[in-house]
Amino acid sequence: MIRSAFSLCILFAISTSVFAQTTEPRHGLSVFGDLKYPADFRNFGYVNSSAPKGGRIKVPGLDTFETIHPFILKGQKELFAEPLLYDTLMARSFDEPDSFYGLVAQSVEVAPDKSWVAFNINPRARFHDSTAIKSADIVFTFNALVKDGHPRYRITYRDVAKVEATSDSRVKFTFKPGVHRDLPTRLAALPVLSRAYYAKTDFKKTSFEPALASGPYKVGKLEPGRSITYARAENYWAKDLPVNRGRYNFNEITVEYYRDREVAFQAFFSNQYDFREEFTSRQWATQYDKPPVNKGLIVREILLDETPSGVQAFILNLRRKKFQDIRVREALDLAFDFEWTNRTLFYDLYARTNSMFENSALAAHKPPSKAELALLEPFRRKIPEKVFTSPFLSSKTDGSGRIRGNLRKATQLLKQAGYRVKDGHLCGPDGEPFNVKFLLFEASFKRIINPFIRNLERLGIKASIRIVDLANFKRLQDSFDFDIVIRRIAQPLTPGLEQRNYFGSAFANVQGSFNIGGVNDPVVDTLIEKVVTAKDRGALTTAVRALDRVLMWNRYVITQWYKGSHNIAYWNKFNRPANPPKFDMGVLDTWWFNPEKARMLEEGTAPPRPAGTLPPPSAAK
């Protein structure tokens, strides 16, 4: 599936930068200069260039949406709007770590000294009303996003000193002094907005009115907050470009929203939508033994995930005094029994996360190398000593549920931090009771948190859960009004500028930033800059692993779990390319509708099961 639909910050989690050594126009950009596809390539290798157009696909959305304007902080977004409605200057390749190729910009120039980048607009580029896309639209887009858009744009593009239209078809971005490895391709990911449309429309307001855009789909039927249908733009100007050939094959893509996860699950089996990724281990392990699955009408599959898992975690609000002592944070980690949780609740489908860059070669799972130690040595007195000797490991139990040893160690750590139990309640050095509240937007996590709470209570910590709707959760998270939240920090294949937003001190108190926990550490800031300025992949790996060690050994989060795969299920009426994209599922933009399979489903007959899919549960009985 188009990955930006599942990750709030995906365009900003793609750290991409390349610099040509001349200003000759180039057809693509990548991190360190390597491109898989030549200038005359016909299509990406993970599509079927002859895929037929037609049919529809329906997918679920969680909770609701308050706007289809995806570029501002306010309002709960319809997450499919951005990738389906809006073109970007260049298009990402999903079988390379970080390459972009011509879309609205047919070519790109980078200064030899890396002080500027210029994009040359394709003369055929058009908005949906057939008006030409001009460099003035790009200048408007950049300024609107930085001034009035989501704070992530201001953060990402803060090192751009000037943007100017040097002609109707060329836009130039000049950088502030310094090293800007990532900026050219960050700008390649810039969405394209219409200056004329926003001359009459307030950019800062949420809206259900479809904006004038230029992407592969338009808004069709819209029921605010409940459902939205995207209709393929028949006059899409870029449908025959190499980056789009064989993509965007469905005539319609419908997103149906469900406020209740269980209701959404049951709706799938009654054919109210077509495709779901299963994130709940209990459901995947036990609840697909149903007639449509056993008859072969629905098929299940496990797809290898070759992208970094990042980290899903209990994120502690470090702005709050009670979480600022590392001994307290370690004590809380000791009270979380992952092994029991995995065995009892998750059917042993997961592994414990021990890195911010889990499921990738960037994870610091071995002792530090000499190169890493050289980066870390200047900070020896400012970071935990174990950073220099051992890979990080979260607390571990035997899975029996009896964790007296862990709780004993946690009690000792809390005592060292000045905490004492008074009348059964743990109190801090200031005499204040230690209370924590978990902020959630879905009740399904209660079964995971409640055993954690029971262990915390054995330490004298009063813990509780607050459940709010998704819109209020976003508001409280954006304003940092919480003790603990559960979030996933997605990591790119080539980390860079987004690390400032995730962990940089400058963004610890910026409303809406992705530094949700409030990490505010000069050592982390310095290592982030080592990541941002790394000149080759070897130096990047060294810097990322050093950063990983410092973040993990400081215990800023209590890690949860991961798996290096996607569990998917779908009604068997689709086809897909023989070679899927390496770094994305590609459902919405590379699969296509098979009318013969759809006819068989309507007759109650199972179509041929695709290779690699799982046998129905009834086959194991």
XYZ file of C-alpha atoms in Angstrom:
621
model
C 0.000 0.000 0.000
C 1.121 3.569 -0.513
C 3.257 3.879 2.582
C 2.374 7.482 3.367
C -1.116 6.318 4.173
C 0.205 4.484 7.250
C 2.804 6.788 8.485
C 2.143 10.341 9.409
C 5.531 11.615 8.270
C 6.647 9.371 5.480
C 7.823 11.951 2.981
C 9.864 13.421 5.815
C 11.186 10.081 6.967
C 12.797 9.493 3.568
C 16.274 10.891 4.016
C 17.409 11.447 0.478
C 20.295 13.416 -0.898
C 22.560 13.345 -3.887
C 24.775 15.871 -5.474
C 25.931 15.848 -9.029
C 29.410 17.188 -9.528
C 28.210 19.485 -12.328
C 25.119 21.587 -12.915
C 24.096 19.530 -15.936
C 20.410 18.560 -15.651
C 19.918 15.066 -14.268
C 16.909 12.778 -14.472
C 17.160 11.602 -10.854
C 18.605 12.035 -7.370
C 19.752 9.600 -4.725
C 21.524 9.769 -1.412
C 25.092 9.130 -2.431
C 24.765 9.410 -6.191
C 23.826 5.887 -7.271
C 20.705 5.447 -9.422
C 19.251 2.131 -10.547
C 17.370 3.505 -13.529
C 18.983 5.276 -16.521
C 17.623 8.431 -18.106
C 15.754 6.453 -20.775
C 14.086 3.931 -18.443
C 10.571 2.888 -19.431
C 9.067 1.973 -16.068
C 9.973 0.866 -12.565
C 10.923 -2.798 -12.232
C 8.211 -3.526 -9.671
C 5.196 -2.737 -11.865
C 3.363 -4.461 -14.688
C 3.539 -1.822 -17.397
C 0.644 -3.531 -19.198
C -1.622 -3.726 -16.150
C -5.227 -3.031 -17.168
C -7.062 -0.065 -15.710
C -10.450 -0.505 -14.086
C -12.353 -1.767 -11.079
C -12.194 -0.521 -7.545
C -10.666 -1.341 -4.190
C -12.033 -0.490 -0.744
C -9.781 -0.194 2.299
C -10.492 0.690 5.940
C -9.597 3.840 7.848
C -9.462 4.174 11.636
C -11.738 6.488 13.616
C -12.619 9.469 11.388
C -11.207 12.392 9.438
C -11.870 16.097 9.857
C -10.258 17.442 6.705
C -8.899 16.462 3.314
C -6.356 19.295 3.549
C -3.233 17.295 4.526
C -0.700 20.104 4.823
C -1.611 21.930 8.046
C -1.423 20.994 11.720
C -5.097 21.482 12.496
C -7.560 18.637 12.089
C -7.448 14.863 11.776
C -6.262 14.165 8.229
C -7.562 11.774 5.603
C -4.191 10.099 5.187
C -4.664 8.888 1.618
C -5.361 12.401 0.320
C -1.763 13.520 -0.049
C -0.314 10.622 -2.083
C -3.402 10.146 -4.265
C -4.330 13.750 -5.047
C -1.011 15.567 -5.173
C 2.019 15.205 -7.383
C 5.470 15.957 -6.001
C 8.373 17.528 -7.841
C 9.941 14.088 -8.291
C 8.713 10.538 -7.634
C 10.340 8.063 -5.280
C 11.470 4.642 -6.448
C 10.427 1.898 -4.026
C 13.050 -0.636 -5.061
C 15.930 1.662 -4.070
C 16.685 3.053 -0.632
C 16.263 6.699 -1.495
C 16.095 7.560 -5.184
C 13.791 10.053 -6.914
C 13.020 10.465 -10.619
C 11.341 13.121 -12.735
C 7.653 13.893 -12.290
C 6.512 17.541 -12.206
C 10.202 18.374 -12.470
C 11.571 16.561 -15.503
C 15.170 17.235 -14.449
C 17.227 18.671 -11.621
C 20.477 20.620 -11.291
C 22.711 20.710 -8.217
C 25.483 23.261 -7.727
C 29.021 21.819 -7.665
C 29.500 23.343 -4.202
C 26.082 22.028 -3.134
C 24.861 25.535 -2.325
C 21.672 25.332 -4.396
C 19.380 23.029 -6.328
C 17.128 23.861 -9.272
C 14.199 21.929 -10.713
C 13.152 22.178 -14.360
C 9.410 21.788 -14.730
C 7.998 19.426 -17.327
C 6.230 21.587 -19.951
C 3.386 19.028 -20.028
C 2.706 19.300 -16.267
C -0.909 20.288 -15.626
C -3.337 20.720 -12.776
C -6.671 18.900 -13.012
C -8.279 21.972 -14.643
C -5.678 21.715 -17.450
C -3.813 24.871 -16.409
C -0.033 24.602 -16.631
C 2.095 24.101 -13.537
C 4.575 26.964 -13.366
C 7.561 27.723 -11.197
C 5.434 30.354 -9.434
C 3.267 27.505 -8.114
C 6.342 25.839 -6.637
C 7.479 29.081 -5.002
C 3.988 29.570 -3.574
C 3.881 25.975 -2.308
C 7.185 26.234 -0.510
C 6.367 29.553 1.153
C 2.869 28.473 2.187
C 4.085 25.215 3.718
C 6.928 26.846 5.624
C 4.874 29.796 6.854
C 1.438 28.292 7.488
C 1.809 24.535 7.035
C 2.455 21.731 9.502
C 5.568 22.485 11.622
C 7.374 19.574 9.980
C 7.803 21.640 6.822
C 9.418 24.512 8.678
C 11.705 22.035 10.420
C 12.625 20.140 7.260
C 13.297 23.187 5.122
C 14.847 25.477 7.713
C 18.188 25.564 5.854
C 16.675 26.929 2.652
C 17.676 30.597 2.459
C 15.766 31.558 -0.682
C 13.402 30.164 -3.291
C 12.983 31.914 -6.625
C 11.443 31.369 -10.026
C 14.277 31.969 -12.478
C 11.843 31.395 -15.356
C 8.308 30.061 -15.809
C 9.738 26.543 -15.912
C 12.666 26.661 -13.481
C 12.670 27.079 -9.715
C 15.855 27.484 -7.693
C 16.404 26.853 -3.975
C 19.472 28.471 -2.409
C 20.749 27.056 0.871
C 22.158 28.673 3.964
C 25.911 28.141 4.526
C 26.831 24.666 5.713
C 26.426 21.050 4.666
C 23.043 20.186 3.140
C 23.300 16.570 2.096
C 19.580 15.879 2.375
C 17.996 19.072 1.112
C 17.886 18.431 -2.661
C 15.807 15.304 -2.349
C 13.771 16.660 0.538
C 12.785 19.315 -1.946
C 12.216 16.650 -4.604
C 9.472 15.336 -2.293
C 7.763 18.743 -2.170
C 4.047 18.495 -3.042
C 2.776 20.822 -5.753
C -0.068 23.235 -4.921
C -1.895 25.747 -7.096
C -1.152 29.397 -6.419
C -4.319 30.452 -8.276
C -6.545 28.188 -6.185
C -5.183 29.436 -2.878
C -5.455 33.045 -3.999
C -9.189 32.522 -3.390
C -9.011 29.917 -0.606
C -7.622 30.207 2.928
C -4.685 27.800 3.114
C -4.757 27.799 6.924
C -8.283 26.363 7.297
C -9.365 22.737 7.381
C -11.681 21.827 4.549
C -13.693 19.097 2.873
C -13.551 20.999 -0.412
C -11.219 19.265 -2.871
C -8.340 21.594 -3.681
C -7.076 21.982 -7.220
C -4.318 19.396 -7.528
C -2.414 17.514 -10.221
C -2.119 13.917 -9.000
C -3.378 10.567 -10.307
C -6.767 10.784 -8.552
C -9.515 13.314 -7.876
C -12.029 13.324 -5.039
C -15.203 11.522 -6.097
C -17.874 10.785 -3.505
C -17.228 12.227 -0.046
C -19.094 11.627 3.213
C -17.264 13.845 5.726
C -15.681 11.801 8.480
C -17.141 8.521 7.194
C -15.865 7.675 3.733
C -14.136 9.070 0.692
C -13.816 7.741 -2.840
C -10.909 8.743 -5.041
C -11.645 8.555 -8.772
C -8.794 8.013 -11.211
C -8.126 11.211 -13.159
C -8.693 10.227 -16.791
C -6.876 13.339 -17.969
C -3.927 12.832 -15.615
C -1.079 14.540 -17.397
C 1.643 12.205 -16.045
C -0.011 8.824 -16.570
C 2.478 7.813 -19.285
C 5.659 9.036 -17.608
C 8.166 6.288 -16.712
C 7.575 6.827 -12.976
C 3.826 6.168 -13.409
C 3.580 3.574 -16.153
C 1.873 0.485 -14.719
C 0.747 2.351 -11.580
C -2.560 3.749 -10.298
C -4.630 1.064 -11.988
C -7.866 1.199 -9.990
C -10.648 3.389 -11.328
C -11.775 4.024 -7.765
C -10.181 3.767 -4.331
C -12.631 4.025 -1.431
C -11.661 4.484 2.209
C -14.359 3.488 4.719
C -13.801 4.773 8.250
C -14.637 2.774 11.375
C -14.532 4.197 14.873
C -14.346 0.728 16.417
C -11.533 -1.645 15.453
C -13.625 -4.761 16.141
C -16.480 -3.473 13.991
C -13.959 -2.860 11.214
C -12.613 -6.387 11.581
C -16.033 -8.007 11.270
C -16.969 -5.736 8.360
C -14.120 -7.229 6.356
C -15.635 -10.715 6.419
C -19.015 -9.392 5.293
C -17.322 -7.963 2.193
C -17.698 -4.302 3.154
C -14.111 -3.657 2.091
C -11.436 -5.587 0.224
C -8.020 -5.395 1.852
C -6.673 -5.185 5.390
C -3.316 -5.358 7.051
C -3.658 -7.188 10.348
C -1.867 -5.521 13.232
C -3.461 -7.540 16.043
C -1.635 -10.799 16.716
C -4.579 -12.444 18.473
C -6.845 -11.838 15.505
C -4.233 -13.064 13.038
C -3.596 -16.224 15.042
C -7.147 -17.162 16.008
C -9.899 -15.208 14.253
C -9.497 -15.880 10.538
C -11.097 -19.316 10.771
C -14.213 -18.044 9.006
C -16.229 -19.230 5.981
C -14.912 -16.695 3.423
C -11.335 -17.653 4.337
C -11.925 -21.398 4.447
C -13.730 -21.264 1.098
C -10.795 -19.434 -0.476
C -12.732 -16.238 -1.154
C -10.396 -14.357 1.179
C -6.691 -15.161 1.089
C -4.016 -14.405 3.677
C -0.361 -13.738 3.154
C 2.788 -12.782 5.037
C 4.907 -10.297 3.108
C 8.553 -9.723 3.968
C 9.146 -6.182 5.219
C 12.585 -4.934 4.193
C 12.138 -1.445 5.614
C 13.387 -0.471 9.073
C 10.792 -1.118 11.750
C 11.983 1.889 13.698
C 10.677 1.707 17.227
C 7.217 1.278 18.693
C 7.316 2.193 22.340
C 5.786 3.564 25.464
C 7.007 7.127 25.002
C 7.667 8.913 28.276
C 7.049 12.653 28.459
C 10.544 13.700 29.490
C 9.354 17.264 30.023
C 7.794 16.020 33.244
C 10.073 15.926 36.249
C 9.156 12.396 37.300
C 10.673 10.915 34.109
C 13.926 12.889 34.092
C 15.981 10.459 36.213
C 17.397 7.591 34.161
C 17.053 5.263 37.155
C 13.315 5.871 37.209
C 13.060 5.145 33.497
C 14.978 1.885 33.918
C 12.725 0.905 36.820
C 9.656 1.390 34.632
C 11.212 -0.766 31.917
C 11.845 -3.533 34.449
C 8.130 -3.590 35.260
C 7.121 -4.315 31.660
C 7.059 -8.081 31.101
C 7.396 -8.391 27.336
C 8.120 -12.124 27.333
C 4.884 -12.916 29.192
C 2.984 -10.486 26.975
C 4.371 -12.034 23.794
C 3.696 -15.614 24.899
C 0.279 -15.032 26.424
C -1.225 -12.264 24.311
C 0.735 -12.256 21.038
C 1.145 -15.986 20.324
C 4.932 -15.477 20.130
C 4.592 -13.543 16.879
C 6.883 -10.685 17.905
C 10.417 -9.939 19.048
C 11.449 -7.256 21.537
C 12.736 -4.044 20.038
C 16.245 -3.083 21.146
C 17.055 -0.327 18.674
C 15.624 2.875 17.265
C 16.550 1.426 13.853
C 15.285 -2.121 14.349
C 15.016 -4.519 11.408
C 17.886 -2.839 9.578
C 21.666 -2.970 9.228
C 21.795 0.350 11.074
C 20.707 -1.144 14.399
C 23.494 -1.197 16.999
C 23.181 -4.874 17.930
C 26.908 -5.532 18.418
C 29.573 -3.900 20.608
C 30.678 -0.522 19.230
C 33.273 -0.459 16.472
C 36.458 1.588 16.670
C 34.878 4.197 14.416
C 31.834 4.436 16.682
C 34.018 4.704 19.779
C 35.900 7.572 18.173
C 32.618 9.456 17.801
C 31.479 8.615 21.326
C 34.692 9.162 23.289
C 34.339 12.970 23.649
C 31.104 12.375 25.572
C 32.319 9.679 27.967
C 31.346 11.625 31.080
C 27.986 12.669 29.672
C 26.473 9.360 28.607
C 25.965 5.958 30.270
C 29.167 3.917 30.503
C 27.494 0.886 28.915
C 27.317 2.813 25.645
C 31.042 2.058 25.257
C 30.909 -1.654 26.002
C 27.646 -3.400 25.155
C 24.714 -3.353 22.764
C 21.494 -2.260 24.435
C 19.080 -4.916 25.657
C 15.709 -4.180 27.201
C 14.807 -5.900 30.454
C 14.010 -9.586 30.114
C 11.961 -12.173 32.006
C 11.353 -15.913 31.742
C 7.802 -15.379 30.455
C 6.149 -17.021 33.446
C 4.622 -13.789 34.706
C 6.648 -13.984 37.933
C 9.043 -11.034 37.824
C 10.022 -10.598 41.475
C 13.690 -10.263 40.516
C 12.965 -7.452 38.086
C 10.742 -5.660 40.582
C 13.373 -6.035 43.289
C 15.931 -4.361 41.025
C 13.402 -1.670 40.102
C 12.793 -0.941 43.788
C 16.525 -0.528 44.375
C 16.800 1.899 41.462
C 13.861 3.941 42.729
C 15.412 4.115 46.198
C 18.679 5.334 44.670
C 16.659 8.044 42.926
C 15.217 9.173 46.258
C 11.833 7.470 46.120
C 10.201 5.891 49.159
C 6.945 4.037 49.721
C 4.610 5.823 52.154
C 1.276 4.244 53.050
C 1.574 1.957 50.044
C 2.261 4.791 47.598
C 5.617 5.545 46.012
C 6.626 9.147 46.678
C 9.446 11.172 45.172
C 12.174 13.196 46.879
C 9.732 16.123 46.981
C 7.126 14.003 48.759
C 4.791 13.962 45.750
C 3.108 10.621 44.937
C 4.324 8.960 41.757
C 1.302 8.642 39.464
C 1.348 7.827 35.744
C -1.402 7.875 33.154
C -1.341 6.110 29.786
C -3.040 8.123 27.030
C -4.702 5.949 24.359
C -7.061 6.404 21.430
C -8.117 2.770 21.161
C -9.259 0.389 23.860
C -7.528 -2.670 22.395
C -4.264 -1.731 24.129
C -5.852 -2.030 27.567
C -5.241 -5.784 27.665
C -1.526 -5.101 27.132
C -1.227 -2.201 29.541
C -3.252 -3.649 32.424
C -0.624 -6.307 33.329
C 2.021 -3.565 33.128
C -0.072 -1.449 35.490
C -0.335 -4.311 37.978
C 3.457 -4.564 38.050
C 3.782 -0.793 38.496
C 1.355 -0.936 41.398
C 3.568 -3.527 43.086
C 6.235 -0.813 43.065
C 3.806 1.627 44.693
C 3.128 3.548 41.481
C -0.493 4.479 40.891
C -1.151 3.992 37.180
C -4.273 4.491 35.083
C -5.472 4.635 31.481
C -7.214 7.494 29.707
C -8.917 6.727 26.384
C -9.920 9.572 24.069
C -10.948 9.748 20.423
C -8.261 10.103 17.793
C -8.798 13.832 17.271
C -8.347 14.566 20.981
C -5.404 12.189 21.164
C -3.704 14.148 18.393
C -4.436 17.444 20.148
C -3.078 16.217 23.490
C -0.019 14.648 21.891
C 0.742 17.726 19.783
C 0.564 19.927 22.898
C 2.557 17.368 24.981
C -0.271 17.013 27.513
C 0.359 13.407 28.563
C 2.478 11.149 30.770
C 2.914 8.146 28.474
C 1.697 7.499 24.932
C 2.214 4.570 22.597
C 3.639 5.631 19.256
C 5.813 4.264 16.502
C 8.801 6.262 15.298
C 9.240 5.212 11.677
C 12.792 5.262 10.376
C 13.967 5.644 6.773
C 16.499 3.521 4.946
C 18.898 6.454 4.938
C 18.498 8.524 8.119
C 19.139 12.231 7.955
C 17.264 15.449 8.650
C 14.237 13.741 10.197
C 16.398 12.784 13.199
C 16.403 16.453 14.227
C 12.623 16.357 14.303
C 12.505 13.013 16.125
C 15.146 13.666 18.777
C 16.598 17.183 18.386
C 16.554 19.603 21.325
C 15.399 22.455 19.083
C 12.115 20.627 18.526
C 11.512 19.236 22.014
C 8.924 21.940 22.685
C 7.680 22.725 19.177
C 3.975 21.953 19.074
C 3.254 19.224 16.547
C 6.873 18.119 16.206
C 7.728 14.438 16.139
C 9.996 14.763 19.178
C 7.025 13.494 21.135
C 8.948 12.470 24.248
C 10.882 15.731 24.460
C 14.453 14.423 24.097
C 16.673 17.393 24.963
C 20.298 16.260 25.016
C 23.328 18.097 23.536
C 25.101 14.783 22.926
C 22.165 13.549 20.869
C 22.139 16.836 18.955
C 25.826 16.473 18.098
C 25.403 12.883 16.912
C 22.384 13.839 14.827
C 24.570 16.327 12.987
C 27.106 13.546 12.388
C 24.279 11.581 10.774
C 23.123 14.541 8.702
C 26.619 15.351 7.418
C 27.879 11.804 6.732
C 29.441 11.776 3.271
C 29.108 8.083 2.447
C 27.102 5.090 3.612
C 29.911 3.761 5.804
C 30.166 7.024 7.723
C 26.383 7.165 7.919
C 26.165 3.676 9.426
C 28.795 4.560 12.035
C 27.016 7.769 13.032
C 23.558 6.181 13.157
C 24.753 3.314 15.344
C 26.460 5.741 17.713
C 23.255 7.768 17.935
C 21.248 4.595 18.454
C 23.405 3.546 21.420
C 23.059 6.902 23.162
C 19.304 7.041 22.660
C 18.736 3.477 23.835
C 21.075 3.483 26.850
C 19.501 6.743 28.026
C 16.223 4.812 28.138
C 14.116 7.635 26.752
C 11.412 5.124 25.786
C 10.229 1.709 26.938
C 10.435 -0.347 23.784
C 7.686 -2.678 22.687
C 7.911 -5.166 19.811
C 8.318 -5.629 16.084
C 8.163 -8.199 13.307
C 9.877 -8.016 9.948
C 6.766 -8.745 7.919
C 3.269 -7.577 6.990
C 0.259 -9.792 7.702
C -2.312 -9.065 5.003
C -5.683 -10.455 3.944
C -7.793 -9.583 0.914
C -10.748 -10.710 -1.143
C -9.188 -12.636 -4.015
C -10.096 -10.375 -6.934
C -6.800 -8.641 -7.585
C -3.581 -9.297 -9.471
C -0.181 -7.835 -8.749
C 3.283 -7.588 -10.323
C 5.583 -10.596 -10.348
C 8.300 -8.534 -8.659
C 6.757 -6.419 -5.897
C 8.462 -3.243 -4.655
C 11.193 -3.989 -2.156
C 10.379 -1.154 0.213
C 6.586 -0.881 0.038
C 3.572 -3.163 -0.249
C 2.435 -1.278 -3.348
C -1.221 -2.295 -3.040
C -2.931 0.906 -4.117
C -0.491 1.896 -6.812
C 0.772 -1.388 -8.342
C -2.046 -3.955 -7.937
C -4.944 -4.161 -10.383
C -8.516 -5.443 -10.516
C -9.260 -8.848 -12.077
C -12.880 -8.914 -13.355
C -12.887 -12.694 -13.861
C -11.882 -13.291 -10.241
C -14.517 -10.783 -9.136
C -17.164 -12.667 -11.136
C -16.175 -15.941 -9.466
C -16.443 -14.348 -6.026
C -19.945 -13.112 -6.821
C -20.871 -16.698 -7.710
C -19.365 -17.958 -4.450
C -16.552 -19.776 -6.247
C -12.957 -19.523 -5.077
C -10.588 -18.076 -7.691
C -7.134 -19.661 -8.022
C -5.129 -18.923 -4.900
C -2.115 -16.661 -5.600
C 1.312 -18.200 -5.084
C 2.729 -17.624 -1.626
C -0.581 -17.205 0.158
C -1.357 -19.183 3.295
C -3.636 -22.230 3.248
C -7.039 -21.661 4.878
C -7.266 -22.461 8.608
C -9.578 -25.406 7.854
C -6.735 -27.147 6.009
C -4.864 -27.558 9.291
C -7.739 -29.339 11.028
